[in-house]
XYZ file of C-alpha atoms in Angstrom:
543
model
C 250.838 22.565 33.505
C 248.398 20.153 31.914
C 244.720 20.893 32.508
C 241.829 19.532 30.471
C 239.095 19.481 33.116
C 236.753 22.043 31.510
C 234.960 22.119 28.174
C 236.866 25.158 26.930
C 240.337 23.677 27.353
C 242.848 24.992 24.808
C 242.590 23.498 21.289
C 240.171 20.928 22.679
C 243.184 19.079 24.119
C 244.602 20.761 27.218
C 245.872 24.044 28.638
C 249.635 23.710 29.093
C 250.876 27.291 29.506
C 248.010 29.170 31.105
C 244.393 28.217 31.645
C 241.702 29.477 29.284
C 239.896 30.197 32.560
C 242.754 32.511 33.532
C 244.596 30.373 36.057
C 248.373 30.464 36.008
C 250.782 27.561 35.762
C 251.602 28.182 39.427
C 247.965 27.869 40.489
C 247.466 24.759 38.332
C 250.496 23.122 39.981
C 249.231 23.878 43.487
C 245.788 22.506 42.652
C 247.321 19.297 41.283
C 249.368 18.966 44.482
C 246.236 19.471 46.596
C 244.666 16.511 44.799
C 247.831 14.458 45.293
C 247.903 15.291 49.008
C 244.212 14.431 49.295
C 244.873 10.971 47.868
C 247.260 10.332 50.757
C 244.765 11.739 53.245
C 242.090 9.475 51.743
C 244.217 6.376 52.321
C 244.692 7.357 55.968
C 241.031 8.276 56.496
C 239.892 4.896 55.147
C 242.351 3.111 57.438
C 241.067 5.176 60.358
C 237.509 4.151 59.537
C 238.536 0.502 59.881
C 239.380 1.401 63.474
C 236.048 3.175 63.956
C 237.705 6.598 63.859
C 235.747 9.138 61.823
C 237.165 12.645 61.977
C 234.510 15.189 60.990
C 237.007 18.014 60.499
C 239.072 15.866 58.122
C 235.940 14.994 56.171
C 234.975 18.634 55.757
C 238.512 19.697 54.894
C 238.624 17.066 52.153
C 235.570 18.360 50.298
C 236.611 21.986 50.752
C 240.098 21.319 49.410
C 238.828 19.268 46.464
C 236.150 21.856 45.664
C 238.854 24.557 45.608
C 240.456 22.832 42.600
C 237.275 22.993 40.517
C 237.192 25.413 37.566
C 236.656 29.116 38.340
C 236.756 28.809 42.125
C 240.124 29.991 43.432
C 242.888 31.737 41.509
C 244.763 32.918 44.621
C 247.891 30.767 44.924
C 248.706 31.922 48.462
C 245.288 30.761 49.655
C 245.681 27.462 47.805
C 249.143 26.822 49.277
C 247.721 27.418 52.758
C 244.991 24.884 52.009
C 247.565 22.391 50.707
C 249.574 22.684 53.917
C 246.382 22.135 55.906
C 245.700 18.899 54.014
C 249.254 17.650 54.622
C 248.999 18.522 58.324
C 245.629 16.739 58.626
C 247.105 13.590 57.061
C 250.056 13.582 59.460
C 247.860 14.150 62.515
C 245.473 11.373 61.534
C 248.409 9.020 60.874
C 249.673 9.679 64.400
C 246.236 9.066 65.838
C 246.024 5.581 64.302
C 249.778 4.806 64.408
C 249.918 4.341 60.641
C 253.437 3.984 59.130
C 254.464 6.137 56.161
C 254.801 3.227 53.765
C 254.363 4.997 50.412
C 255.232 8.318 48.714
C 251.648 9.481 49.186
C 251.989 9.053 52.935
C 255.395 10.796 53.000
C 254.396 13.763 50.855
C 255.709 17.160 51.992
C 255.536 20.419 50.064
C 258.878 21.062 48.326
C 260.930 24.050 49.399
C 262.595 24.961 46.098
C 261.053 25.881 42.763
C 262.904 23.081 40.963
C 261.732 20.468 43.468
C 258.206 21.855 43.216
C 258.222 21.331 39.461
C 259.268 17.717 39.996
C 256.379 17.275 42.418
C 254.071 18.799 39.827
C 255.070 16.070 37.363
C 254.298 13.489 40.036
C 250.821 14.930 40.525
C 250.004 15.604 36.862
C 246.856 13.986 35.508
C 248.829 13.045 32.379
C 250.529 10.288 34.357
C 247.824 9.053 36.719
C 247.795 5.645 35.040
C 250.065 4.241 32.297
C 247.300 2.765 30.140
C 245.654 5.439 27.958
C 242.088 4.259 28.472
C 242.471 3.618 32.197
C 244.049 7.067 32.505
C 241.067 8.536 30.693
C 238.737 6.913 33.229
C 240.999 7.986 36.107
C 240.610 11.582 34.949
C 236.853 11.137 34.544
C 236.684 9.789 38.085
C 238.744 12.668 39.483
C 236.679 15.334 37.772
C 233.473 13.647 38.870
C 234.748 13.588 42.460
C 235.421 17.317 42.261
C 231.764 17.820 41.419
C 230.679 15.543 44.265
C 232.882 17.548 46.644
C 231.217 20.783 45.567
C 227.742 19.456 46.367
C 228.898 17.817 49.607
C 230.502 21.077 50.747
C 227.313 23.056 50.067
C 225.294 20.528 52.046
C 227.794 20.471 54.935
C 227.527 24.258 55.273
C 223.881 23.661 56.210
C 224.807 20.737 58.509
C 223.635 17.991 56.161
C 226.282 15.276 56.030
C 226.658 11.533 55.601
C 229.828 9.767 56.818
C 229.353 7.148 54.107
C 229.399 9.841 51.404
C 232.767 11.038 52.693
C 233.950 7.415 52.657
C 232.850 7.150 49.016
C 234.903 10.247 48.202
C 237.926 8.746 49.980
C 237.470 5.493 48.078
C 237.348 7.391 44.805
C 240.433 9.477 45.591
C 242.463 6.455 46.644
C 241.266 4.152 43.848
C 244.310 3.087 41.834
C 246.637 4.693 44.373
C 246.427 2.034 47.066
C 249.028 -0.278 45.559
C 246.569 -2.136 43.347
C 246.324 -1.936 39.545
C 242.634 -1.839 38.562
C 241.469 -3.256 35.243
C 239.546 -1.209 32.687
C 236.303 -2.759 33.911
C 237.135 -1.853 37.505
C 237.829 1.743 36.485
C 234.436 1.883 34.778
C 232.783 0.572 37.950
C 234.613 3.216 40.011
C 233.377 5.948 37.686
C 229.765 4.750 37.995
C 230.157 4.493 41.779
C 231.153 8.152 41.718
C 227.847 8.855 39.982
C 225.990 7.015 42.741
C 227.869 8.986 45.393
C 226.925 12.200 43.615
C 223.242 11.259 43.745
C 223.572 11.026 47.528
C 225.416 14.355 47.673
C 222.707 16.066 45.621
C 220.010 14.469 47.767
C 221.666 15.858 50.908
C 221.959 19.303 49.347
C 218.334 19.290 48.248
C 217.259 18.426 51.798
C 219.607 21.058 53.257
C 218.246 23.848 51.071
C 214.562 22.991 51.288
C 214.516 22.218 55.017
C 216.349 25.456 55.771
C 214.715 27.867 53.331
C 211.465 26.112 52.356
C 210.299 24.423 49.181
C 210.660 26.712 46.136
C 207.386 28.092 44.801
C 206.643 29.669 41.400
C 207.842 33.259 41.619
C 208.118 36.158 39.194
C 211.546 37.802 39.122
C 212.225 41.242 37.678
C 215.103 41.633 35.244
C 214.959 45.423 35.523
C 216.811 47.265 38.321
C 215.204 49.810 40.616
C 216.558 53.063 41.972
C 218.920 52.823 44.933
C 222.116 51.368 46.376
C 222.870 47.836 45.247
C 224.742 44.597 45.906
C 224.977 41.800 43.339
C 225.376 38.216 44.593
C 226.835 35.545 42.314
C 227.673 31.875 42.791
C 225.415 29.293 44.405
C 225.468 29.583 48.199
C 222.045 30.172 49.769
C 223.363 30.725 53.288
C 225.633 33.551 52.165
C 222.660 35.209 50.476
C 220.493 34.752 53.580
C 223.172 36.215 55.839
C 223.653 39.165 53.497
C 219.909 39.820 53.344
C 219.763 39.843 57.145
C 222.741 42.175 57.449
C 221.420 44.633 54.835
C 217.851 44.781 56.168
C 216.821 48.404 56.730
C 220.044 49.845 55.277
C 218.555 51.056 52.013
C 220.452 48.561 49.860
C 218.745 46.474 47.187
C 220.035 42.955 46.632
C 220.196 41.444 43.149
C 221.080 37.913 42.133
C 223.408 36.960 39.309
C 223.907 33.724 37.382
C 223.016 30.569 39.288
C 221.595 32.595 42.188
C 218.471 33.356 40.111
C 216.427 30.409 41.524
C 216.915 31.656 45.106
C 214.038 34.088 44.574
C 211.672 31.116 44.834
C 212.646 30.036 48.385
C 210.088 31.304 50.955
C 212.658 32.264 53.611
C 214.674 34.240 51.073
C 211.846 35.877 49.157
C 210.417 37.216 52.429
C 213.074 39.966 52.307
C 211.567 42.890 50.370
C 215.009 44.193 49.385
C 215.732 41.042 47.345
C 214.453 42.907 44.329
C 215.528 41.163 41.161
C 218.120 39.568 38.912
C 220.908 41.291 37.012
C 222.807 39.904 34.045
C 222.995 36.453 32.556
C 225.533 33.632 32.748
C 228.975 33.694 34.359
C 230.973 34.153 31.153
C 229.373 37.547 30.440
C 230.789 39.258 33.544
C 233.236 41.485 31.671
C 230.399 42.879 29.530
C 227.759 43.189 32.248
C 229.540 44.054 35.508
C 230.857 47.487 34.397
C 227.174 48.489 34.267
C 226.442 47.424 37.846
C 226.837 50.488 40.120
C 227.236 48.596 43.386
C 229.255 45.960 45.217
C 229.585 42.449 43.753
C 229.933 39.360 45.955
C 231.092 35.945 44.702
C 230.027 33.083 46.970
C 231.228 30.018 45.015
C 232.687 29.060 41.638
C 231.919 31.324 38.650
C 234.481 34.108 39.081
C 236.519 35.389 36.139
C 239.415 37.819 36.169
C 237.748 41.116 37.127
C 238.393 43.914 34.654
C 240.097 46.988 36.088
C 236.993 49.161 35.719
C 234.996 47.130 38.241
C 237.606 45.055 40.142
C 237.502 47.422 43.130
C 233.811 46.603 43.557
C 234.344 42.824 43.716
C 234.477 40.775 46.924
C 234.917 37.040 47.425
C 233.942 34.778 50.294
C 234.223 31.109 51.240
C 236.497 29.117 48.936
C 236.472 31.728 46.186
C 239.598 33.793 45.669
C 241.289 36.034 43.148
C 244.599 37.915 43.606
C 243.998 41.569 44.451
C 240.300 41.063 45.229
C 239.079 41.674 48.791
C 238.174 38.434 50.539
C 235.655 38.549 53.389
C 234.813 35.937 55.985
C 231.596 33.943 55.511
C 228.797 35.557 57.478
C 230.497 38.954 57.897
C 229.639 41.166 54.956
C 230.234 44.519 56.645
C 232.954 45.496 54.132
C 230.674 44.640 51.212
C 227.846 46.682 52.714
C 230.110 49.638 53.486
C 231.399 49.653 49.919
C 227.900 49.428 48.451
C 226.816 52.445 50.494
C 229.764 54.423 49.116
C 228.701 53.841 45.493
C 225.957 55.674 43.632
C 223.717 52.700 43.009
C 221.123 52.731 40.240
C 219.743 56.112 39.182
C 216.562 56.913 37.277
C 218.708 57.438 34.197
C 220.247 53.960 34.610
C 216.861 52.291 35.002
C 215.560 53.796 31.765
C 218.115 51.701 29.853
C 216.546 48.398 30.937
C 213.313 46.893 29.594
C 210.681 46.116 32.187
C 210.736 42.347 31.977
C 209.932 39.494 34.360
C 210.546 35.767 34.261
C 209.152 32.839 36.224
C 211.268 30.574 38.463
C 210.532 28.066 41.223
C 209.575 24.835 39.490
C 211.489 22.512 41.783
C 210.464 18.886 42.165
C 207.939 19.694 44.903
C 206.065 22.136 42.647
C 206.187 19.977 39.527
C 205.135 16.829 41.344
C 202.348 18.845 42.970
C 200.721 19.096 39.525
C 201.757 15.599 38.462
C 198.111 14.615 37.882
C 197.732 17.404 35.309
C 201.011 16.423 33.679
C 199.985 12.756 33.498
C 196.549 13.661 32.134
C 198.226 15.891 29.557
C 200.398 13.021 28.354
C 197.498 10.572 28.257
C 195.278 13.001 26.330
C 198.037 13.795 23.844
C 198.227 17.470 24.873
C 201.813 16.859 26.003
C 203.787 14.871 23.447
C 207.305 15.075 24.864
C 209.484 16.421 27.670
C 212.939 17.875 27.163
C 215.435 18.537 29.916
C 217.629 21.226 28.351
C 220.224 22.459 30.792
C 223.710 22.356 32.162
C 226.622 24.785 32.163
C 226.917 27.779 29.884
C 230.195 28.990 28.410
C 231.772 31.305 25.859
C 232.847 28.721 23.298
C 231.054 28.913 19.907
C 228.280 26.400 19.361
C 226.199 27.087 22.423
C 223.557 28.931 20.404
C 222.474 25.359 19.600
C 220.556 25.277 22.877
C 218.697 28.525 22.147
C 217.680 27.306 18.715
C 216.737 23.884 20.053
C 214.320 25.343 22.611
C 212.867 27.796 20.084
C 212.210 24.945 17.639
C 210.514 22.590 20.112
C 206.857 21.971 19.175
C 204.131 23.713 21.179
C 202.932 20.384 22.568
C 206.216 19.783 24.400
C 207.497 20.901 27.809
C 211.051 22.050 28.555
C 212.564 21.540 31.982
C 215.736 23.509 32.544
C 218.350 24.054 35.230
C 221.826 25.513 35.778
C 223.300 28.493 33.938
C 222.799 26.897 30.521
C 219.239 28.218 30.729
C 220.438 31.791 30.208
C 220.529 31.001 26.502
C 216.695 30.976 26.540
C 215.460 31.734 30.087
C 213.467 34.807 29.010
C 211.697 33.193 26.053
C 207.889 33.372 26.108
C 206.879 29.837 25.141
C 203.295 29.810 26.405
C 201.671 27.001 28.372
C 199.843 23.688 28.001
C 196.661 23.551 30.033
C 197.979 26.135 32.472
C 201.393 24.470 32.848
C 204.166 26.742 31.528
C 206.094 25.134 28.698
C 209.385 26.370 30.176
C 209.924 25.176 33.753
C 212.980 26.422 35.660
C 213.963 23.582 38.025
C 216.767 25.644 39.598
C 220.558 25.679 39.922
C 222.926 22.949 38.784
C 222.851 22.214 42.534
C 219.187 21.268 42.063
C 219.847 18.473 39.568
C 218.504 16.004 42.144
C 215.103 17.614 41.597
C 215.205 16.854 37.878
C 216.145 13.248 38.623
C 213.315 12.998 41.136
C 210.800 14.328 38.601
C 211.938 11.805 35.973
C 211.772 8.885 38.408
C 208.317 9.952 39.623
C 206.980 10.152 36.063
C 208.419 6.725 35.306
C 206.703 5.360 38.404
C 203.399 6.977 37.426
C 203.494 5.481 33.944
C 204.784 2.118 35.212
C 207.828 2.173 32.977
C 211.538 2.848 33.074
C 212.952 6.349 32.620
C 214.284 5.323 29.209
C 210.729 4.496 28.097
C 209.364 7.944 28.993
C 208.725 10.571 26.303
C 211.720 12.396 27.800
C 215.015 13.443 26.243
C 217.989 14.980 28.043
C 219.870 17.605 26.059
C 222.818 18.696 28.174
C 225.575 21.264 27.921
C 228.665 20.793 30.027
C 231.485 23.078 31.091
C 232.988 22.071 34.427
C 233.247 19.244 36.895
C 229.825 19.459 38.519
C 228.376 18.714 35.084
C 230.681 15.695 34.872
C 229.396 14.449 38.234
C 225.776 14.889 37.137
C 226.435 13.004 33.894
C 227.969 10.142 35.879
C 224.899 10.093 38.123
C 222.610 9.803 35.112
C 224.722 6.988 33.693
C 224.766 5.203 37.057
C 220.954 5.295 36.986
C 221.037 3.599 33.583
C 219.679 6.598 31.693
C 220.420 6.340 27.978
C 220.191 8.470 24.860
C 221.581 11.679 26.378
C 222.480 14.406 23.876
C 225.740 16.040 24.986
C 227.589 19.127 23.794
C 228.713 21.566 22.651
C 231.846 19.415 22.380
C 232.840 16.158 23.995
C 235.270 16.058 26.959
C 238.942 16.143 25.982
C 239.762 13.634 28.703
C 237.733 10.847 27.070
C 239.952 8.560 24.985
C 238.472 7.218 21.725
C 238.003 3.762 23.256
C 236.305 5.087 26.395
C 234.040 7.321 24.331
C 233.151 4.362 22.131
C 232.283 2.333 25.245
C 230.025 5.116 26.563
C 228.286 5.467 23.216
C 227.692 1.721 22.896
C 226.670 1.196 26.525
C 224.656 4.359 27.193
C 223.849 5.604 23.685
C 225.396 9.018 24.408
C 224.884 11.241 21.376
C 227.039 14.243 20.464
C 224.731 17.100 19.422
C 224.479 17.876 15.700
C 222.000 20.592 14.673
C 218.776 21.488 16.512
C 216.598 20.554 13.554
C 218.269 17.198 12.931
C 218.286 16.235 16.595
C 214.646 17.227 17.145
C 213.616 15.263 14.069
C 215.469 12.182 15.343
C 214.006 12.486 18.848
C 210.389 13.151 17.896
C 210.264 10.551 15.132
C 211.949 7.808 17.110
C 209.961 4.583 16.911
């Protein structure tokens, strides 16, 4: 096992015995083999496209399989092995369809039958040996992890029937890059990494359209952080369709639905907020499950990545759906939540005594690009008059590693004439802070999930257009926290757009070699975070 794809990797180097996330060596091996098998499938799919053959099922399988290898998605090795076999079968079927000879190990790959042979295959698929050159290998890992993020967004969009054959082709090109018999140079690897960022922009654009066309444009909405009396189901993850289906299936059953983690922004979508039993939000970010979930007296449904090993005291209340899996946890089919509902009805739900323990508190969500750009004239006037001196985008992934209090302190220290845009679960470090407003515009604007990063990009580009300047000339600073591979994909998108001066933390990715990091710093002026006070002083006093 060698896994360094998340920010909390062991010793800041790599997990090589068991994942900090909780995944076993066995699961890590299967996930590496899924990626290896997908590289072979990518080579075949690109060859098929030359013959005008585009297989939609293969495209969808590719993003599902790649998404399943992302951090905190699937810990169930049996489910992963089944997915691996599906990828191998899809490659063989597509090869038959186009009469493609098995001319390389990637095109001959079959799952080994013995444990010893499986370990040899694991070495073949290990990210340690993707490329011989240290710096090229660093970029190969960066590309792979970025592609995992792209796959996550593409899968979400595909669930709502928003797809682009060229996006799938970009994913295939990324997976096969360096594995097609050619030996790319360092410069070519850098170009491939930036192309991944461009592909991710398209994936996020598709997802934004899928969500807003299906459920409406988010609108500013107050969300209660205090539970109410009654039976309850908690929904975690990111998937809006799963939430919509659950709301439909629980209508009139006396069950209150609460969101958790990245599902918080769903309260702002008109077609979701129309359900009166979507009553509020429970808990904070994903890494606090073990502390918070024992206090939730209902069923808990995970729709996408974010799951941790459920503690024994609440494991029986946990259900997974879609690509999410954990050994011993009940998995239910997408769209059929009858088991979840039945279990919720069997539990006590929140009592009056429970409710008394929670402060009556509300927060404001729903500041997607449509809402923010709807008041763009006020924002522009505020900048021109000097009422608004600076914008900060403070967001990204949260995590348990020390140092993330930086983001809380940073937001608390921002001057009262600045506005903070935020998105993803990193906001739970400060999402309930009362920061006031500037001319009626709240100082803290929740743009949404990490899945809504396209909205933040759209806001920045629109402001640049309004002020007739480039994004790098705006009074805007990005202060990002990263944890997993969707954050990597978003960072690559920002770099592909030429955005410079990004503050990144809490620590830098372990997969970046010193030379690659130096290149990123020199080319894009990426800045590792220091202290909130020092960084704010540098940003606000920059000439």
